[in-house]
Each structure stands twice: as C-alpha cells, then as structure tokens.
CSV table of C-alpha atoms in Angstrom, one decimal:
chain,number,residue,atom,x,y,z
A,22,UNK,CA,172.2,194.5,133.9
A,23,UNK,CA,174.2,197.8,134.6
A,24,UNK,CA,174.7,197.1,138.4
A,25,UNK,CA,174.8,192.4,137.3
A,26,UNK,CA,177.9,193.7,135.0
A,27,UNK,CA,179.0,195.5,137.1
A,28,UNK,CA,179.6,193.1,139.3
A,29,UNK,CA,181.9,191.4,137.5
A,30,UNK,CA,183.5,194.2,135.9
A,31,UNK,CA,184.4,196.0,139.4
A,32,UNK,CA,188.1,193.8,139.2
A,33,UNK,CA,188.9,195.6,135.9
A,34,UNK,CA,188.4,199.2,137.4
A,35,UNK,CA,190.3,198.3,140.6
A,36,UNK,CA,193.4,197.3,138.1
A,37,UNK,CA,192.7,199.8,135.5
A,38,UNK,CA,191.9,203.0,137.7
A,39,UNK,CA,193.6,202.3,140.9
A,40,UNK,CA,190.1,203.6,143.1
A,41,UNK,CA,190.8,203.4,146.8
A,42,UNK,CA,188.3,200.8,148.7
A,43,UNK,CA,185.8,203.0,149.3
A,44,UNK,CA,185.9,204.4,145.4
A,45,UNK,CA,185.1,201.3,145.5
A,46,UNK,CA,181.8,200.6,147.7
A,47,UNK,CA,181.0,204.3,146.0
A,48,UNK,CA,181.3,203.3,142.2
A,49,UNK,CA,179.2,200.2,142.8
A,50,UNK,CA,176.4,202.1,145.1
A,51,UNK,CA,176.0,206.0,144.5
A,52,UNK,CA,173.3,205.2,141.4
A,53,UNK,CA,171.4,202.5,144.0
A,54,UNK,CA,171.7,206.4,146.5
A,55,UNK,CA,170.4,209.1,143.6
A,56,UNK,CA,168.2,206.2,142.7
A,57,UNK,CA,166.2,206.0,146.2
A,58,UNK,CA,166.8,209.1,147.9
A,59,UNK,CA,164.8,210.3,144.3
A,60,UNK,CA,162.5,208.0,143.3
A,61,UNK,CA,159.9,209.6,145.1
A,62,UNK,CA,160.0,213.0,144.3
A,63,UNK,CA,160.1,212.3,139.9
A,64,UNK,CA,157.2,209.5,140.9
A,65,UNK,CA,155.1,212.9,142.5
A,66,UNK,CA,155.9,214.8,139.2
A,67,UNK,CA,155.1,212.3,136.8
A,68,UNK,CA,151.3,211.5,138.2
A,69,UNK,CA,151.0,216.0,138.1
A,70,UNK,CA,153.1,216.4,135.0
A,71,UNK,CA,152.9,213.4,132.2
A,72,UNK,CA,155.7,210.5,132.8
A,73,UNK,CA,156.6,210.7,128.9
A,74,UNK,CA,158.1,213.3,129.6
A,75,UNK,CA,159.8,212.0,132.5
A,76,UNK,CA,160.7,208.9,130.4
A,77,UNK,CA,162.5,210.5,127.3
A,78,UNK,CA,164.2,212.7,130.0
A,79,UNK,CA,165.5,210.3,131.5
A,80,UNK,CA,166.1,207.9,129.4
A,81,UNK,CA,168.9,211.0,127.8
A,82,UNK,CA,170.5,211.3,131.2
A,83,UNK,CA,171.5,207.4,131.9
A,84,UNK,CA,172.8,207.5,128.4
A,85,UNK,CA,174.9,210.2,129.5
A,86,UNK,CA,176.4,209.3,132.0
A,87,UNK,CA,176.3,205.9,130.4
A,88,UNK,CA,179.0,207.4,128.3
A,89,UNK,CA,181.0,208.9,130.6
A,90,UNK,CA,181.0,206.0,132.8
A,91,UNK,CA,182.4,204.5,129.7
A,92,UNK,CA,185.5,206.3,129.2
A,93,UNK,CA,186.4,207.3,132.6
A,94,UNK,CA,190.1,207.9,133.6
A,95,UNK,CA,189.7,209.0,137.2
A,96,UNK,CA,187.3,207.0,140.1
A,97,UNK,CA,185.8,210.3,140.9
A,98,UNK,CA,185.1,210.4,136.8
A,99,UNK,CA,183.8,207.4,136.9
A,100,UNK,CA,182.1,207.7,140.1
A,101,UNK,CA,179.7,210.8,139.7
A,102,UNK,CA,178.4,209.1,135.9
A,103,UNK,CA,177.5,206.8,138.1
A,104,UNK,CA,175.4,209.5,139.6
A,105,UNK,CA,174.4,210.6,136.5
A,106,UNK,CA,172.9,207.6,135.6
A,107,UNK,CA,170.8,207.6,138.3
A,108,UNK,CA,169.8,210.5,138.2
A,109,UNK,CA,168.1,209.3,134.4
A,110,UNK,CA,167.0,205.7,136.4
A,111,UNK,CA,165.2,207.5,139.1
A,112,UNK,CA,163.1,209.2,136.9
A,113,UNK,CA,162.2,205.5,134.6
A,114,UNK,CA,161.7,203.3,137.1
A,115,UNK,CA,158.5,205.2,138.8
A,116,UNK,CA,157.3,206.6,135.4
A,117,UNK,CA,157.2,203.0,133.8
A,118,UNK,CA,155.4,201.2,136.8
A,119,UNK,CA,152.9,203.0,136.3
A,120,UNK,CA,152.1,202.7,133.1
A,121,UNK,CA,152.3,199.4,133.2
A,122,UNK,CA,149.2,199.8,136.5
A,123,UNK,CA,147.4,202.2,133.3
A,124,UNK,CA,147.3,199.6,130.4
A,125,UNK,CA,146.2,197.0,132.6
A,126,UNK,CA,143.2,197.9,134.2
A,127,UNK,CA,141.6,194.0,135.6
A,128,UNK,CA,143.5,193.2,138.0
A,129,UNK,CA,145.2,189.6,137.3
A,130,UNK,CA,146.0,190.9,133.9
A,131,UNK,CA,147.7,193.3,136.0
A,132,UNK,CA,149.1,191.5,138.9
A,133,UNK,CA,150.6,189.7,135.5
A,134,UNK,CA,151.9,192.5,133.3
A,135,UNK,CA,153.3,193.6,137.1
A,136,UNK,CA,155.3,189.9,136.8
A,137,UNK,CA,156.2,190.0,133.6
A,138,UNK,CA,157.6,193.9,134.3
A,139,UNK,CA,159.5,193.4,137.6
A,140,UNK,CA,160.9,190.0,135.0
A,141,UNK,CA,162.5,191.9,132.9
A,142,UNK,CA,164.7,193.5,136.1
A,143,UNK,CA,165.8,189.3,136.3
A,144,UNK,CA,166.4,189.0,132.1
A,145,UNK,CA,168.2,191.8,133.3
A,146,UNK,CA,170.4,190.0,135.8
A,147,UNK,CA,171.0,187.2,133.7
A,148,UNK,CA,171.5,188.5,130.7
A,149,UNK,CA,174.0,191.5,132.2
A,150,UNK,CA,176.6,188.8,133.6
A,151,UNK,CA,176.9,187.2,130.3
A,152,UNK,CA,176.8,190.1,127.7
A,153,UNK,CA,179.1,191.8,129.5
A,154,UNK,CA,181.9,188.6,131.0
A,155,UNK,CA,181.8,188.1,126.2
A,156,UNK,CA,182.5,192.0,126.4
A,157,UNK,CA,185.4,192.2,129.2
A,158,UNK,CA,187.0,188.8,128.4
A,159,UNK,CA,187.7,191.6,124.6
A,160,UNK,CA,187.5,195.5,125.2
A,161,UNK,CA,187.9,197.4,128.0
A,162,UNK,CA,186.1,197.6,131.5
A,163,UNK,CA,184.5,201.0,129.8
A,164,UNK,CA,182.4,198.1,127.4
A,165,UNK,CA,180.5,197.4,129.6
A,166,UNK,CA,178.8,201.3,130.1
A,167,UNK,CA,178.3,201.5,126.0
A,168,UNK,CA,175.9,199.0,125.5
A,169,UNK,CA,173.3,201.3,127.5
A,170,UNK,CA,173.9,203.8,124.2
A,171,UNK,CA,171.7,201.6,121.9
A,172,UNK,CA,169.2,199.7,124.0
A,173,UNK,CA,168.3,204.6,124.9
A,174,UNK,CA,168.6,205.1,121.6
A,175,UNK,CA,165.9,202.5,120.6
A,176,UNK,CA,164.0,204.2,122.9
A,177,UNK,CA,163.7,206.9,122.6
A,178,UNK,CA,163.0,206.3,119.0
A,179,UNK,CA,160.0,203.9,120.0
A,180,UNK,CA,158.6,205.4,122.9
A,181,UNK,CA,156.1,208.5,121.9
A,182,UNK,CA,154.3,206.2,119.3
A,183,UNK,CA,154.0,203.6,121.6
A,184,UNK,CA,153.5,205.8,125.2
A,185,UNK,CA,153.0,209.7,124.1
A,186,UNK,CA,148.9,209.2,125.6
A,187,UNK,CA,149.7,207.4,128.6
A,188,UNK,CA,149.8,209.6,131.2
A,189,UNK,CA,147.7,211.2,134.2
A,190,UNK,CA,148.6,214.5,135.2
A,191,UNK,CA,147.7,215.6,138.2
A,192,UNK,CA,147.9,219.4,139.8
A,193,UNK,CA,149.7,220.3,143.2
A,194,UNK,CA,154.3,220.8,143.6
A,195,UNK,CA,156.5,218.8,144.9
A,196,UNK,CA,158.0,219.8,148.6
A,197,UNK,CA,161.5,220.9,148.0
A,198,UNK,CA,162.7,220.6,151.1
A,199,UNK,CA,160.4,216.6,151.5
A,200,UNK,CA,163.3,216.3,148.5
A,201,UNK,CA,166.7,217.6,149.8
A,202,UNK,CA,166.1,216.2,153.7
A,203,UNK,CA,165.3,212.6,152.1
A,204,UNK,CA,168.3,213.5,149.5
A,205,UNK,CA,170.7,214.7,152.8
A,206,UNK,CA,170.0,212.6,155.7
A,207,UNK,CA,170.4,208.6,153.2
A,208,UNK,CA,173.6,210.2,151.7
A,209,UNK,CA,175.2,211.1,154.9
A,210,UNK,CA,174.5,208.2,157.3
A,211,UNK,CA,175.1,205.6,154.5
A,212,UNK,CA,178.3,207.3,153.8
A,213,UNK,CA,180.1,207.5,158.1
A,214,UNK,CA,178.7,203.2,158.2
A,215,UNK,CA,180.5,203.5,154.7
A,216,UNK,CA,183.7,205.3,155.9
A,217,UNK,CA,183.8,204.2,159.3
A,218,UNK,CA,184.0,200.3,157.3
A,219,UNK,CA,186.6,201.2,155.5
A,220,UNK,CA,189.0,203.5,157.4
A,221,UNK,CA,187.6,202.7,161.5
A,222,UNK,CA,186.0,204.3,163.1
A,223,UNK,CA,186.1,208.4,164.4
A,224,UNK,CA,184.4,210.9,166.4
A,225,UNK,CA,183.8,212.8,163.0
A,226,UNK,CA,182.2,209.9,161.2
A,227,UNK,CA,180.2,209.9,164.3
A,228,UNK,CA,178.5,213.2,163.8
A,229,UNK,CA,177.8,213.1,160.6
A,230,UNK,CA,175.8,209.2,160.7
A,231,UNK,CA,174.0,211.0,164.1
A,232,UNK,CA,173.5,214.0,160.9
A,233,UNK,CA,172.5,212.2,158.5
A,234,UNK,CA,170.1,210.0,161.3
A,235,UNK,CA,168.8,213.2,162.2
A,236,UNK,CA,167.5,214.5,159.1
A,237,UNK,CA,166.0,211.7,158.1
A,238,UNK,CA,164.0,211.7,161.7
A,239,UNK,CA,163.1,215.5,160.4
A,240,UNK,CA,162.0,214.0,156.7
A,241,UNK,CA,159.7,212.7,157.6
A,242,UNK,CA,157.6,214.5,161.2
A,243,UNK,CA,157.2,216.9,157.8
A,244,UNK,CA,155.5,214.0,156.0
A,245,UNK,CA,153.2,214.2,158.4
A,246,UNK,CA,152.2,217.8,158.4
A,247,UNK,CA,152.0,218.3,154.6
A,248,UNK,CA,148.9,218.0,152.8
A,249,UNK,CA,150.7,216.9,148.9
A,250,UNK,CA,153.6,213.9,151.3
A,251,UNK,CA,156.5,213.4,149.1
A,252,UNK,CA,156.1,210.1,151.3
A,253,UNK,CA,152.3,208.8,151.9
A,254,UNK,CA,153.6,207.5,155.3
A,255,UNK,CA,149.6,206.8,155.8
A,256,UNK,CA,149.9,203.6,153.1
A,257,UNK,CA,151.6,201.6,155.4
A,258,UNK,CA,149.5,201.6,158.3
A,259,UNK,CA,147.9,198.2,155.8
A,260,UNK,CA,150.1,195.7,157.5
A,261,UNK,CA,149.9,194.2,154.3
A,262,UNK,CA,151.4,196.9,152.4
A,263,UNK,CA,154.4,197.3,154.6
A,264,UNK,CA,155.2,193.6,155.0
A,265,UNK,CA,155.2,194.1,150.6
A,266,UNK,CA,157.6,196.5,151.0
A,267,UNK,CA,159.5,195.4,153.7
A,268,UNK,CA,160.5,192.6,152.1
A,269,UNK,CA,161.5,195.0,149.2
A,270,UNK,CA,163.8,196.1,151.4
A,271,UNK,CA,165.3,193.4,152.3
A,272,UNK,CA,165.1,190.6,149.5
A,273,UNK,CA,167.4,193.7,146.9
A,274,UNK,CA,169.7,194.1,150.7
A,275,UNK,CA,170.2,190.0,150.4
A,276,UNK,CA,170.1,190.4,146.9
A,277,UNK,CA,173.0,193.5,146.1
A,278,UNK,CA,175.1,192.7,149.1
A,279,UNK,CA,175.2,188.8,147.7
A,280,UNK,CA,175.9,189.4,143.9
A,281,UNK,CA,178.7,192.1,144.5
A,282,UNK,CA,180.5,189.9,147.1
A,283,UNK,CA,180.3,187.0,145.4
A,284,UNK,CA,181.6,188.6,142.2
A,285,UNK,CA,184.5,189.2,144.4
A,286,UNK,CA,184.4,185.6,145.7
A,287,UNK,CA,184.3,182.9,142.7
A,288,UNK,CA,187.3,185.9,140.4
A,289,UNK,CA,189.2,186.9,143.4
A,290,UNK,CA,189.6,184.1,146.3
A,291,UNK,CA,189.2,181.0,143.6
A,292,UNK,CA,190.4,182.4,140.8
A,293,UNK,CA,187.6,181.9,137.7
A,294,UNK,CA,187.1,184.4,135.0
A,295,UNK,CA,185.4,187.2,134.6
A,296,UNK,CA,183.4,185.1,131.8
A,297,UNK,CA,183.4,181.2,133.8
A,298,UNK,CA,181.4,183.5,136.8
A,299,UNK,CA,179.3,184.7,134.4
A,300,UNK,CA,177.9,181.8,133.0
A,301,UNK,CA,178.0,180.7,136.9
A,302,UNK,CA,175.4,183.1,137.4
A,303,UNK,CA,173.6,181.7,134.8
A,304,UNK,CA,170.7,178.8,136.9
A,305,UNK,CA,170.3,181.1,139.8
A,306,UNK,CA,169.1,184.1,137.3
A,307,UNK,CA,167.2,181.7,134.9
A,308,UNK,CA,165.1,180.3,138.3
A,309,UNK,CA,164.5,183.9,139.1
A,310,UNK,CA,163.7,184.9,135.6
A,311,UNK,CA,160.6,181.9,135.6
A,312,UNK,CA,159.5,182.9,139.8
A,313,UNK,CA,158.7,186.4,138.4
A,314,UNK,CA,156.8,185.4,135.6
A,315,UNK,CA,154.9,182.9,137.8
A,316,UNK,CA,154.4,185.1,140.5
A,317,UNK,CA,150.8,185.6,139.7
A,318,UNK,CA,150.2,181.8,138.7
A,319,UNK,CA,150.7,181.4,141.4
A,320,UNK,CA,149.1,184.0,144.4
A,321,UNK,CA,146.2,182.5,142.5
A,322,UNK,CA,146.6,178.9,143.7
A,323,UNK,CA,148.3,179.7,147.0
A,324,UNK,CA,147.2,183.7,147.8
A,325,UNK,CA,148.9,185.9,148.5
A,326,UNK,CA,149.8,186.1,152.1
A,327,UNK,CA,151.4,182.6,152.1
A,328,UNK,CA,153.5,183.6,148.4
A,329,UNK,CA,154.5,187.1,150.5
A,330,UNK,CA,155.9,183.9,152.6
A,331,UNK,CA,157.5,182.0,151.5
A,332,UNK,CA,159.6,184.1,149.8
A,333,UNK,CA,161.4,184.7,152.7
A,334,UNK,CA,161.6,181.7,153.9
A,335,UNK,CA,163.2,180.4,150.6
A,336,UNK,CA,165.7,184.2,150.3
A,337,UNK,CA,167.0,182.7,153.8
A,338,UNK,CA,167.4,179.0,152.6
A,339,UNK,CA,169.1,179.9,149.8
A,340,UNK,CA,172.0,182.9,151.5
A,341,UNK,CA,172.2,180.1,154.1
A,342,UNK,CA,173.6,178.2,152.0
A,343,UNK,CA,176.3,180.1,151.3
A,344,UNK,CA,177.7,179.9,154.9
A,345,UNK,CA,179.1,176.5,153.7
A,346,UNK,CA,181.7,178.3,151.0
A,347,UNK,CA,185.0,178.4,151.5
A,348,UNK,CA,188.8,179.5,149.9
A,349,UNK,CA,188.8,176.4,148.8
A,350,UNK,CA,186.2,175.7,146.8
A,351,UNK,CA,182.0,176.2,146.9
A,352,UNK,CA,180.6,176.7,143.3
A,353,UNK,CA,178.1,174.4,143.8
A,354,UNK,CA,176.8,175.9,146.6
A,355,UNK,CA,177.1,179.2,145.6
A,356,UNK,CA,175.0,177.7,142.1
A,357,UNK,CA,172.0,176.1,145.0
A,358,UNK,CA,172.5,179.4,146.7
A,359,UNK,CA,171.2,181.2,143.6
A,360,UNK,CA,168.9,178.5,143.0
A,361,UNK,CA,167.1,178.5,145.6
A,362,UNK,CA,167.1,182.2,146.7
A,363,UNK,CA,166.1,182.6,143.5
A,364,UNK,CA,162.7,181.7,144.0
A,365,UNK,CA,162.2,183.9,147.1
A,366,UNK,CA,163.4,187.4,145.2
A,367,UNK,CA,161.4,186.3,142.0
A,368,UNK,CA,158.1,186.1,143.9
A,369,UNK,CA,159.3,189.2,146.5
A,370,UNK,CA,160.4,191.5,143.3
A,371,UNK,CA,156.7,190.3,141.8
A,372,UNK,CA,154.9,191.2,144.6
A,373,UNK,CA,156.0,194.2,145.5
A,374,UNK,CA,155.0,196.2,142.8
A,375,UNK,CA,151.8,194.3,142.6
A,376,UNK,CA,150.8,195.2,145.8
A,377,UNK,CA,151.9,199.2,145.7
A,378,UNK,CA,150.1,199.9,142.3
A,379,UNK,CA,147.0,197.7,143.1
A,380,UNK,CA,146.5,199.8,146.9
A,381,UNK,CA,146.1,203.4,145.4
A,382,UNK,CA,143.6,204.9,142.8
A,383,UNK,CA,145.0,205.0,139.7
A,384,UNK,CA,146.4,208.2,139.7
A,385,UNK,CA,148.6,207.3,142.9
A,386,UNK,CA,150.0,204.9,140.9
A,387,UNK,CA,153.5,206.5,140.2
A,388,UNK,CA,153.5,207.7,143.7
A,389,UNK,CA,153.1,203.8,145.1
A,390,UNK,CA,155.1,202.9,142.8
A,391,UNK,CA,157.9,205.0,143.7
A,392,UNK,CA,157.8,203.9,147.2
A,393,UNK,CA,158.1,200.4,145.9
A,394,UNK,CA,160.8,200.7,143.3
A,395,UNK,CA,162.3,203.2,146.1
A,396,UNK,CA,162.5,199.8,148.8
A,397,UNK,CA,163.7,198.6,146.0
A,398,UNK,CA,167.0,200.6,145.1
A,399,UNK,CA,167.8,201.0,148.8
A,400,UNK,CA,167.6,197.3,148.9
A,401,UNK,CA,170.5,197.4,147.0
A,402,UNK,CA,172.3,200.4,148.1
A,403,UNK,CA,172.3,199.4,151.3
A,404,UNK,CA,172.9,195.8,151.0
A,405,UNK,CA,175.8,197.3,148.7
A,406,UNK,CA,176.9,199.6,151.8
A,407,UNK,CA,175.8,198.8,155.0
A,408,UNK,CA,176.6,194.8,154.4
A,409,UNK,CA,179.5,194.8,151.7
A,410,UNK,CA,180.4,197.7,154.5
A,411,UNK,CA,180.2,195.2,157.1
A,412,UNK,CA,181.8,191.9,154.9
A,413,UNK,CA,185.1,194.8,154.4
A,414,UNK,CA,185.4,195.6,158.4
A,415,UNK,CA,185.7,191.5,159.4
A,416,UNK,CA,188.4,192.2,156.0
A,417,UNK,CA,190.4,194.7,157.9
A,418,UNK,CA,190.5,193.4,160.9
A,419,UNK,CA,191.0,189.6,159.7
A,420,UNK,CA,193.9,191.0,157.1
A,421,UNK,CA,196.8,191.0,156.7
A,422,UNK,CA,196.8,194.8,156.9
A,423,UNK,CA,198.1,195.8,152.7
A,424,UNK,CA,195.2,197.6,151.8
A,425,UNK,CA,191.5,197.9,152.3
A,426,UNK,CA,190.1,195.8,149.8
A,427,UNK,CA,190.7,191.8,148.7
A,428,UNK,CA,191.7,192.7,144.9
A,429,UNK,CA,193.4,195.2,146.1
A,430,UNK,CA,195.3,193.1,148.2
A,431,UNK,CA,196.5,190.6,145.6
A,432,UNK,CA,198.1,192.6,142.8
A,433,UNK,CA,199.8,194.2,145.7
A,434,UNK,CA,203.5,194.3,144.3
A,435,UNK,CA,205.6,191.5,146.3
A,436,UNK,CA,202.8,189.9,148.4
A,437,UNK,CA,203.8,186.5,149.9
A,438,UNK,CA,201.0,183.3,149.7
A,439,UNK,CA,200.9,183.3,153.0
A,440,UNK,CA,199.5,186.9,152.7
A,441,UNK,CA,197.6,185.8,150.3
A,442,UNK,CA,196.2,182.8,151.5
A,443,UNK,CA,195.6,185.0,154.4
A,444,UNK,CA,193.5,187.7,152.5
A,445,UNK,CA,191.8,185.4,150.8
A,446,UNK,CA,190.1,183.4,154.1
A,447,UNK,CA,189.2,186.7,155.6
A,448,UNK,CA,187.1,188.4,152.8
A,449,UNK,CA,185.7,184.4,153.0
A,450,UNK,CA,184.6,185.4,156.6
A,451,UNK,CA,184.1,188.5,155.8
A,452,UNK,CA,181.2,187.4,153.3
A,453,UNK,CA,179.5,184.8,155.7
A,454,UNK,CA,179.1,187.6,158.4
A,455,UNK,CA,177.4,189.6,156.1
A,456,UNK,CA,175.4,186.7,153.6
A,457,UNK,CA,174.7,185.5,158.3
A,458,UNK,CA,173.0,188.4,159.2
A,459,UNK,CA,170.8,189.0,155.5
A,460,UNK,CA,169.8,185.7,156.0
A,461,UNK,CA,168.3,186.4,159.7
A,462,UNK,CA,167.0,189.1,158.6
A,463,UNK,CA,165.4,187.8,155.9
A,464,UNK,CA,163.9,184.5,157.5
A,465,UNK,CA,163.1,187.3,160.2
A,466,UNK,CA,161.0,188.9,158.2
A,467,UNK,CA,159.1,186.0,157.8
A,468,UNK,CA,158.5,184.8,160.7
A,469,UNK,CA,156.8,188.9,161.2
A,470,UNK,CA,155.1,188.2,158.1
A,471,UNK,CA,153.6,185.1,159.3
A,472,UNK,CA,152.3,186.9,162.7
A,473,UNK,CA,151.3,190.1,160.8
A,474,UNK,CA,149.6,188.9,157.9
A,475,UNK,CA,145.5,188.6,157.6
A,476,UNK,CA,144.7,184.7,156.6
A,477,UNK,CA,142.7,184.9,153.6
A,478,UNK,CA,139.2,184.0,152.7
A,479,UNK,CA,139.8,182.0,149.6
A,480,UNK,CA,135.9,182.0,148.6
A,481,UNK,CA,135.6,185.1,148.1
A,482,UNK,CA,135.0,186.5,144.7
A,483,UNK,CA,139.0,187.8,142.8
A,484,UNK,CA,137.3,191.2,142.7
A,485,UNK,CA,135.8,191.9,145.1
A,486,UNK,CA,136.3,192.8,148.9
A,487,UNK,CA,135.8,190.3,152.1
A,488,UNK,CA,135.5,193.1,154.9
A,489,UNK,CA,138.4,193.0,157.2
A,490,UNK,CA,140.8,191.2,156.2
A,491,UNK,CA,142.4,189.3,152.5
A,492,UNK,CA,140.5,188.9,149.8
A,493,UNK,CA,142.0,185.8,147.4
A,494,UNK,CA,144.2,188.7,145.7
A,495,UNK,CA,145.4,189.4,149.0
A,496,UNK,CA,143.9,192.8,149.6
A,497,UNK,CA,142.5,194.6,152.2
A,498,UNK,CA,138.4,195.1,152.1
A,499,UNK,CA,139.8,199.4,152.3
A,500,UNK,CA,142.4,198.6,149.7
A,501,UNK,CA,140.5,197.3,146.9
A,502,UNK,CA,137.6,200.2,147.7
A,503,UNK,CA,140.5,202.5,145.8
A,504,UNK,CA,143.2,200.2,143.0
A,505,UNK,CA,143.1,201.1,139.6
C-alpha cells in the first residue's frame, strides 16, 4: 500500500521539499533496496531464533520510520525514514510467509493460504491509491505515511496472542560478512546506474558500479564455501525453482516500473488529479487480487507449469499495451494494460512464494520465503531504479534541458508551452523505452520457461512424487521429498 501511494504522492512531495532527480528516485526505491539486501539475513535469523520477535520488532521499526517520513522536511530525512521502514519490512516479510506455511501443513491448503497471503499485497495496491488519493486531496503529503500507524498498533496488540506459538527455532549463526557483501554490493551497483542516468556517465560512477559488481561476485563465491550459507544456491539447481524466482524478480521489475512511470504519466503528462489517477488503477488492482486468490484453482486445472508460463505472456501482453499511450491520450490503453498484466502478476506472485516454501523442509521455510520475497523486493527496487533510470536518461536526452524530471521541469518558473510539450513528449518516449524493455524481458522468460520446465505427469497424485519431472503440483520428485 505504501509503495502504490508513494507513486501518486511523488508530485506532491516534489512540490513540497524539492528533491533532485536522484533524490526522487532514492525516495521511491531506498525501501526496496534495504529490504532486498537484508531479507535473506533476517529470514535466517527468524528460522534460528523464532519469528515472533522479528515480526514485533519489524513492525515497531516500520511504525517509527513511517512517523519520521510523515514529518520529513527535507529529502534526506525522507530517504532516511524510508530506509528505516525498509529495515522493518525486511524482518516482517520472510517471517510472515514462514508463519503462513507453518499454519497449513497440508500442501493444497498451504497453496491457497499463500495465494491469499499474496493477495493481501495486491489488495494493498488496490486500496492504497484510493485511500492515498483521498488523503492527498484533503491533507498534506505526509498523511499517506501516518495511515501506517494504526495498522502497526493493531498488529502489535494482536500478534503476540495469535502468533506466539508459531516459531521454529534452529541453531547456527548468520554470516555477518555475507550480510555486508550483499547489502554493499547491491547499493553500490544500483547507485552507479541511478546517478549515471540522472547526471551522465563518469569515471567515478563506472568505478563504483564495477566495485559493486565485484562485491556481489565475492558474495556468491563465499556462499559456495559456507556450511550455513546466507543464500542457499543449491536451491537454484532445480529449474522449476529457478524459473519461479526469476519470475518473481522480473514480474516486480515490470510492475514497479509500470506503476511508478504510469503514476507520473497520468498526473503530469495527462493532467489528471491524484484521486482520478487512483481510481483508474482500480480495475487492474481488482484483477490482480482475484488472480492471486484464484491461482491455486488455476494450478489444479492446468498445472503449475502452464500457470507459470501463462503468467509471463499475460505480463508481456499487458505491458505492450502501454506502448500505445501518448501525450494526447492513452487512458484506455493504460487501464487495459493493468487488467491484462494483472492476471500475470497475480499468478506469479502466488506461484513464486508457494514454490519456494514447498521446496524446503519446514525449518528452512523462513530462508526459502526470504529468497522468494528477496526476488520480489529486489525486482521492485530494480524496476524503479534501472528502468526508471532508463526513462530518466531518455528524458534527459530529449527533454528541454530544464531539469532532470518531468515534474520539476513543468514546475520551473517561466517555462514556455513549447518546452512543456517537449518535456511531456520526452517523458512518454522514456516511458515507452522502459516498458518496452520490461515487456521484452518477461516475454523472453516465458519462452525460457517453455523450454526449461518439464511437462507434468497429470495422472500422478497431487501429493506424491512421480520420479523425474513435475508432479501435478509442479514440483520435482526431489522437491516433494523435502516439502513441509
């Protein structure tokens, strides 16, 4: 809900605290980077020391960060507050998914429960813009963060009562160096991309980017030598798991980039108010929610392989519809895009989490859930930073050279009508470039899924492995042996 509201609130935030182009991108995606860099570590810690304390501590940090963001008077304070919210979010997501898995040991019930769990994210996306639009139309932009506080308070009051017995502690420790490697590598690499898009390439940025990639390579090599790795690379030997995680990554890359850029497009390029833009997002959000809840039924009918493959092509087709938008109209294509892509997003959100958790023993559910959530959160951050940076780079090349973003350009004093039109055209061109890349990536992964995923033996019982290949649930025989 926070991220979907933030997309709509960015024009108001830009007017109020005047962030630079780079700061505006950091405000949007610092949350995702902090979450992605710490998810695996906190998933492991939850497995070892119990999940309730991480849920309660994470909710508290999330609430404190939300209060700080609501009253931030400068871009730096807002970025820092969003980072604190990310720290809390990194503790909440893997433990929450692991608890859902523990509550439903039956595979079919677990699949449905995880579908509903995923649907809560879609519901937040659906409710967020409407609630945020109502708040932004009546109050200052900080109100969109204050709505988190009563939710956090209710959670802190009831979680100890209902979740206190859902924990599976295990011994061991988290490798601190691996945590630092993953966090530093991600931040350095993406910072280089973001700053290059906003300011142009330089030797310093290339050096920072190369250092980030080197640290990430070091991180991967270290995981292969550890007895208790932070990231269990062995899970990726299974093609079903690998395709599912890649699906989680790319689906959020596309979803985040389309959501962020479309919010700016509707408000700044087409001139719609924030509340109208929020309501225009509702049809797609409703389809996304229904698709999440209905994924288990779809899998029972057509199998997990077909559902995974279909998710990619629905996303690619929906994204492609955004390529028909323009500065003189495009609302119909926008709504159609969110509806078609929403089917693919809903399938992917549910399948990624269910596949990850079902592939491991119960005591590793938090770690597997963390990998699934990491792919989503990293995709969310990369979608905004990398594809958002691509759009910003195109805008900088083709725009009127007044400012680095469309919002700040349109608010510049003395801007001529010709420059305003040029800025809007440049933004739409950048949007098409970013969305075109996202559509191509999801379509390519769909083709890879067709090639990689073995066909299911549809006559096999749902809960029993059939040897090689996929069972009716879409898991390999080896995966079924260790399923919780």
